[in-house]
Short mmCIF file of C-alpha atoms in Angstrom, two decimals:
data_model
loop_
_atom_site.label_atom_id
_atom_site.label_comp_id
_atom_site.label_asym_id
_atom_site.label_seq_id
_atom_site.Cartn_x
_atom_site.Cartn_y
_atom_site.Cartn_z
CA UNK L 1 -38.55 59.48 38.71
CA UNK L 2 -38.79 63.26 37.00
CA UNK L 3 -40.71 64.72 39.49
CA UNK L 4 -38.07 63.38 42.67
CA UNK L 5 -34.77 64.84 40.55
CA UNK L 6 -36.29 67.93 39.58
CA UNK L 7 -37.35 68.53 43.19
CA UNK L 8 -33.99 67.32 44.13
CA UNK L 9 -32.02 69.78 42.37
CA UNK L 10 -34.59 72.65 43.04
CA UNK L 11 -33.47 71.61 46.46
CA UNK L 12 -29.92 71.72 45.72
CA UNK L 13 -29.73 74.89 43.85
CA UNK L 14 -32.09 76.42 46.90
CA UNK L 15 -29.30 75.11 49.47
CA UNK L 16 -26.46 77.14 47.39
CA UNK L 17 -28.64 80.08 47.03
CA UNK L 18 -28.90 79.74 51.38
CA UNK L 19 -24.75 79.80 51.16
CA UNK L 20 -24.29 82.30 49.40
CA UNK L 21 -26.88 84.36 51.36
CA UNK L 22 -25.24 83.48 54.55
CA UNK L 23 -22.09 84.41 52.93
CA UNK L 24 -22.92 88.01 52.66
CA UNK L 25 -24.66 88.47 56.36
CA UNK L 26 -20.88 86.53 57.54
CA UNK L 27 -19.00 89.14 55.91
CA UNK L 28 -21.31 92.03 55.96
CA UNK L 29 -21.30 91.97 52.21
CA UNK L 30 -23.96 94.89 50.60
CA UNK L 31 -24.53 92.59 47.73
CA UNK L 32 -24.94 88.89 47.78
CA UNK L 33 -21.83 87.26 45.85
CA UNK L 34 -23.12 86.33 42.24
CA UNK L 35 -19.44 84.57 41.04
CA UNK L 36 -16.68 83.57 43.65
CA UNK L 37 -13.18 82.40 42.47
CA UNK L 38 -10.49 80.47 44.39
CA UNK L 39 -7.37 79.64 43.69
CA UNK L 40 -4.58 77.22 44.80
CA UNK L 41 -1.15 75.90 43.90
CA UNK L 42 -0.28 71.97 43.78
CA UNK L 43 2.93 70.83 43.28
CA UNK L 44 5.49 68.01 44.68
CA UNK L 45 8.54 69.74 45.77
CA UNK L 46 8.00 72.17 42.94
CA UNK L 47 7.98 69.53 40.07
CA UNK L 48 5.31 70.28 37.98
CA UNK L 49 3.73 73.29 39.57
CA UNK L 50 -0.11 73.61 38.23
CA UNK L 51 -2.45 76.54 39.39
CA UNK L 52 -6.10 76.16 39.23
CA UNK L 53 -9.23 78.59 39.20
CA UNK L 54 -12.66 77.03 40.14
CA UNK L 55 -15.71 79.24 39.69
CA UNK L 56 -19.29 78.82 42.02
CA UNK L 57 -22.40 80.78 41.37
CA UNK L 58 -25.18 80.62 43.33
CA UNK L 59 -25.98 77.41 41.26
CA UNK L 60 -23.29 76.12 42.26
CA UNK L 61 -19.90 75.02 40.02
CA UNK L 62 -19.63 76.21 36.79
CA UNK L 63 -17.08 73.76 35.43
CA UNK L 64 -16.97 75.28 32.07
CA UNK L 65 -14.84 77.98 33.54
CA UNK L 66 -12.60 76.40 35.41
CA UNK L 67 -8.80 77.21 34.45
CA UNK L 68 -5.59 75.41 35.51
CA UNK L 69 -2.16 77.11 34.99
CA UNK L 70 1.15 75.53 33.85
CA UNK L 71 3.15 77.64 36.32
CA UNK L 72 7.09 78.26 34.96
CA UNK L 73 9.86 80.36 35.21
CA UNK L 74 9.91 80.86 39.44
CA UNK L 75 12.19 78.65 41.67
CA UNK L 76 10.54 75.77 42.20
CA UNK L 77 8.32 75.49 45.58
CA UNK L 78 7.95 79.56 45.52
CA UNK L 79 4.07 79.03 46.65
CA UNK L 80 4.03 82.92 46.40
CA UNK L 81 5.92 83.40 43.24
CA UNK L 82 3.30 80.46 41.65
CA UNK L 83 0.63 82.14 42.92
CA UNK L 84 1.64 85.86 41.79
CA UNK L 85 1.49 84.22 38.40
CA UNK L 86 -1.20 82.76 38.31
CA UNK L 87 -3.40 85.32 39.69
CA UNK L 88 -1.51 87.72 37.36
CA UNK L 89 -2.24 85.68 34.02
CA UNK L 90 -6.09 85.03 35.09
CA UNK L 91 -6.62 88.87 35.26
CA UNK L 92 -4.41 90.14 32.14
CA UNK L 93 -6.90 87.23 30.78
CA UNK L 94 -9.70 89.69 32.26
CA UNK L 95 -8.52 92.72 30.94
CA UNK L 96 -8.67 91.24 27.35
CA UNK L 97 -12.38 90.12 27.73
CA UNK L 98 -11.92 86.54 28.82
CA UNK L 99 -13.88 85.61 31.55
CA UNK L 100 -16.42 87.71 33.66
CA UNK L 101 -15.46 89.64 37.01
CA UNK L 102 -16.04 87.38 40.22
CA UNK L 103 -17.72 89.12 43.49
CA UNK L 104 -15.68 87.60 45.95
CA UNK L 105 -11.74 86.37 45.43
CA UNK L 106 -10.81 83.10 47.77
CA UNK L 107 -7.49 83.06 48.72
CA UNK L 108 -6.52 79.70 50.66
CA UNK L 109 -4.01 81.76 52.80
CA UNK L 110 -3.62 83.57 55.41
CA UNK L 111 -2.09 87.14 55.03
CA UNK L 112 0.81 86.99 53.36
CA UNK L 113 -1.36 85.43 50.09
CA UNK L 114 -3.93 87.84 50.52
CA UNK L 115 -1.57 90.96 50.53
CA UNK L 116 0.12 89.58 46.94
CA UNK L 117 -3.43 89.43 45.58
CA UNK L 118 -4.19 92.17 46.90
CA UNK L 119 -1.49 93.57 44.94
CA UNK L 120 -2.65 91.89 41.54
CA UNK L 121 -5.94 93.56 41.91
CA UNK L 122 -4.37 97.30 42.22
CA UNK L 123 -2.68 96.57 39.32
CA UNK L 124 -5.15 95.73 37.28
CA UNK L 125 -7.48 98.19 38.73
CA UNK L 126 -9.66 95.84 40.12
CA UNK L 127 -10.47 97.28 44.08
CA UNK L 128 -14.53 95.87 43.51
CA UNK L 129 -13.50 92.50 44.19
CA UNK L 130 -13.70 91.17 47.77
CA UNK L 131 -10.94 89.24 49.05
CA UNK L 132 -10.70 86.78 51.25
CA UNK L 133 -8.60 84.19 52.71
CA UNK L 134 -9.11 80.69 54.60
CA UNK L 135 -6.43 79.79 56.15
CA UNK L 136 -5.99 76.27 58.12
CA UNK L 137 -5.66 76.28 61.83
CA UNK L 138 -2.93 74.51 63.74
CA UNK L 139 -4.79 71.14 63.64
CA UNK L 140 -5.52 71.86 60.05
CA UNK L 141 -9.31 70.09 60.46
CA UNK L 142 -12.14 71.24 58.69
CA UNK L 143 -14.12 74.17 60.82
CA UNK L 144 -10.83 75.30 62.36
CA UNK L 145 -9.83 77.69 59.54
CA UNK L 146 -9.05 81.51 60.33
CA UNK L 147 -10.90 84.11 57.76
CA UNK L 148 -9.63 86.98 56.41
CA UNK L 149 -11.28 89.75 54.83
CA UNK L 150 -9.17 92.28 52.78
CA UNK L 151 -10.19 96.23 53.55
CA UNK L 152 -8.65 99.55 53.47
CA UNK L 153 -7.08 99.60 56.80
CA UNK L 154 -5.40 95.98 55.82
CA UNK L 155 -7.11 92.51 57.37
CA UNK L 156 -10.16 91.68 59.81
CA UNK L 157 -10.81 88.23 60.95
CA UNK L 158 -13.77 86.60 60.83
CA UNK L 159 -15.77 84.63 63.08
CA UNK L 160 -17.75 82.32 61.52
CA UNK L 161 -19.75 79.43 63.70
CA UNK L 162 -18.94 75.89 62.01
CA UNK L 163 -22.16 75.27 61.48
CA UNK L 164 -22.48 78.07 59.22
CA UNK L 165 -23.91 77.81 55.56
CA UNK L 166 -20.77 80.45 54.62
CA UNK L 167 -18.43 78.91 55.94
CA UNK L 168 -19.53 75.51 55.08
CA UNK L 169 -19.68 77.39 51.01
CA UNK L 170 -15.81 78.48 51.21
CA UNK L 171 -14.80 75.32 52.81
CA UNK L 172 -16.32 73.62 49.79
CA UNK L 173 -15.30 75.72 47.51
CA UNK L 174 -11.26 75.92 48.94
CA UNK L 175 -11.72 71.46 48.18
CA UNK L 176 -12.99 72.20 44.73
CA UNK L 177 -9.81 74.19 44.25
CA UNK L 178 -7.53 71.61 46.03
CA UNK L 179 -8.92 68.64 44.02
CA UNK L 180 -8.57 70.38 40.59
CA UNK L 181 -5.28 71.56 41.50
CA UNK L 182 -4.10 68.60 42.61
CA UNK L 183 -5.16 66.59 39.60
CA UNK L 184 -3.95 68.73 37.02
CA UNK L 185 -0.30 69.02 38.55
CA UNK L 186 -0.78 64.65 39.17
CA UNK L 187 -1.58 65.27 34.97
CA UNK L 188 1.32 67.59 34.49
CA UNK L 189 4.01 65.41 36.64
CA UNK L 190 3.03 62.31 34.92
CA UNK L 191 3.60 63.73 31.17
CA UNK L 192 6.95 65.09 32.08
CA UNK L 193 8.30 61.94 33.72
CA UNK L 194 6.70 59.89 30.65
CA UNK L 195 8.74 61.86 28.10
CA UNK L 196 12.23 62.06 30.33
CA UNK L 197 12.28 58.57 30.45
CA UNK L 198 12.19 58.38 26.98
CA UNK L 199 14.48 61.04 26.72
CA UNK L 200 17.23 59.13 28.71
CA UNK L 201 17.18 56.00 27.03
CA UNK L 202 20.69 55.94 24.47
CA UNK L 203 19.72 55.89 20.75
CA UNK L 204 16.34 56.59 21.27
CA UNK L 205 15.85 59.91 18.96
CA UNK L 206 12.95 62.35 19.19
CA UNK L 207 11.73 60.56 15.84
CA UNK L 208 11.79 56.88 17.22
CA UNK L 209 10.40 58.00 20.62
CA UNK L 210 7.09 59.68 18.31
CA UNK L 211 7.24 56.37 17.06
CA UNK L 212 6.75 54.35 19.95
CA UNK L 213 4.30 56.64 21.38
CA UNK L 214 2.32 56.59 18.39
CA UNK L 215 2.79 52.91 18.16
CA UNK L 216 1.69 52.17 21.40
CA UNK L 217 -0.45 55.21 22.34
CA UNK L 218 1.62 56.29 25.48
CA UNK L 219 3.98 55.55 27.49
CA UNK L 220 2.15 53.03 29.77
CA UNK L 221 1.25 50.99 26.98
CA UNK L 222 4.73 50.75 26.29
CA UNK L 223 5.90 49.55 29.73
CA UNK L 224 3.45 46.43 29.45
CA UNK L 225 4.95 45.36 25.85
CA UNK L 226 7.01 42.90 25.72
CA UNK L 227 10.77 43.20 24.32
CA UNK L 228 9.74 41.72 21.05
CA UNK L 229 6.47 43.94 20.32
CA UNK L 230 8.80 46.80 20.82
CA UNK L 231 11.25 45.40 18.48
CA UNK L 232 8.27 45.04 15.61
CA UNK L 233 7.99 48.93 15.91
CA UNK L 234 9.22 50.76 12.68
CA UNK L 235 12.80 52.02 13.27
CA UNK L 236 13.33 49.97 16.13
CA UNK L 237 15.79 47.45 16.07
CA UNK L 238 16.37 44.25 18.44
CA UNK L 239 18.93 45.51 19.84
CA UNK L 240 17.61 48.98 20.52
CA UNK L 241 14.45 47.17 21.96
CA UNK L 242 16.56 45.26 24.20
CA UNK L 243 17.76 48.70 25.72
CA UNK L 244 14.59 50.39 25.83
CA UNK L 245 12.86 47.50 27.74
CA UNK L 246 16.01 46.83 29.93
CA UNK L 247 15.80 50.93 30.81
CA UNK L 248 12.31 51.35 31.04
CA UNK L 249 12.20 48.20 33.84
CA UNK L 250 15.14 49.16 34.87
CA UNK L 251 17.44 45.63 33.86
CA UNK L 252 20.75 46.05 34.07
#
């Protein structure tokens, strides 16, 4: 009933509030982290490289400010270079009012990613924001990460005992990151291989291939017509339907 889910998310929300608590006593933290960001990188060997930003307070997600990134212009599977970018457009996007600033920055990386965000930050005079990295152990299971925290002198590890509320936060936080990366490049990949094959079918012009789409309403749609409910498109002849269906199922 009412009384059981509002108890249940009082419980909830309580739980996050424990995280982040334990968060600050891991990392000896003077304040206890209102707004952490993480970021990661998905791509599949650097086709469609997406970055995403998720955001937890001590609510828990805030979904309405998550970001993803269309990363371009690097050679593709620079992890570094996509990540540079990324981190680099999501704080210009600061610097212009967008957004608020988060407490604590989650890298998931080891040193090398935490040194080029480290780098973003100076730039854009940002030194309040904690860093830190999770990096995967050897075995790369859950509660064998390696921690980083950014400081003056460079990077200290931290211990943190698997059964920690912190580290149990960051882990969660790192998936959150993962998943919406991951989807968003899956998203990304998709549209681009939808519109080359279009692309490389002869005689199929931009304004036929609008056509079709529009038609049909995307491309899958179009790979379950049939030959002849292609041909009834306007601007599509029987012939040219033969082609496209013969391409697009790959007929010779």
């Amino acid at each position: 009933n009412a009384q059981e889910t509002l108890q249940s998310k009082l419980a909830s929300k309580q739980s996050m509030l424990n995280r982040f608590t334990s968060l600050q006593a891991n990392l000896s933290l003077e304040f206890t982290p209102e707004r952490i960001e993480c970021f990661d990188i998905s791509h599949t060997g650097g086709e469609g490289t997406v970055g995403s930003c998720v955001v937890f307070d001590q609510g828990g997600p805030v979904k309405s400010d998550y970001r993803r990134f269309n990363v371009a212009g690097i050679t593709p599977g620079d992890d570094y270079a996509a990540m540079e970018q990324v981190l680099d457009r999501r704080f210009t996007r600061l610097s212009k009012g967008e957004g608020k600033i988060p407490g604590v920055l989650l890298i998931d990386g080891g040193k090398g990613q935490l040194t080029q965000a480290k780098e973003i930050l100076e730039k854009h005079q940002l030194p309040e924001i904690v860093l830190v990295g999770i990096a995967k152990g050897i075995s790369r299971r859950a509660g064998q990460e390696t921690l980083f925290l950014s400081s003056e002198n460079g990077y200290r590890e931290i211990a943190m005992k698997t059964d920690s509320p912190g580290l149990h936060l960051l882990q969660q936080i790192r998936d959150e990151a993962h998943r919406f990366a991951i989807t968003g490049h899956r998203q990304r990949r998709s549209k681009a291989r939808r519109v080359s094959n279009l692309e490389n079918i002869p005689g199929l012009g931009p304004k036929r291939r609008r056509e079709l789409l529009t038609h049909f309403g995307g491309q899958q749609a179009i790979m379950k017509a049939s030959q002849d409910a292609i041909g009834k498109v306007d601007g599509i002849s029987k012939k040219l339907a033969e082609i496209i269906y013969a391409e697009l199922h790959n007929i010779d």
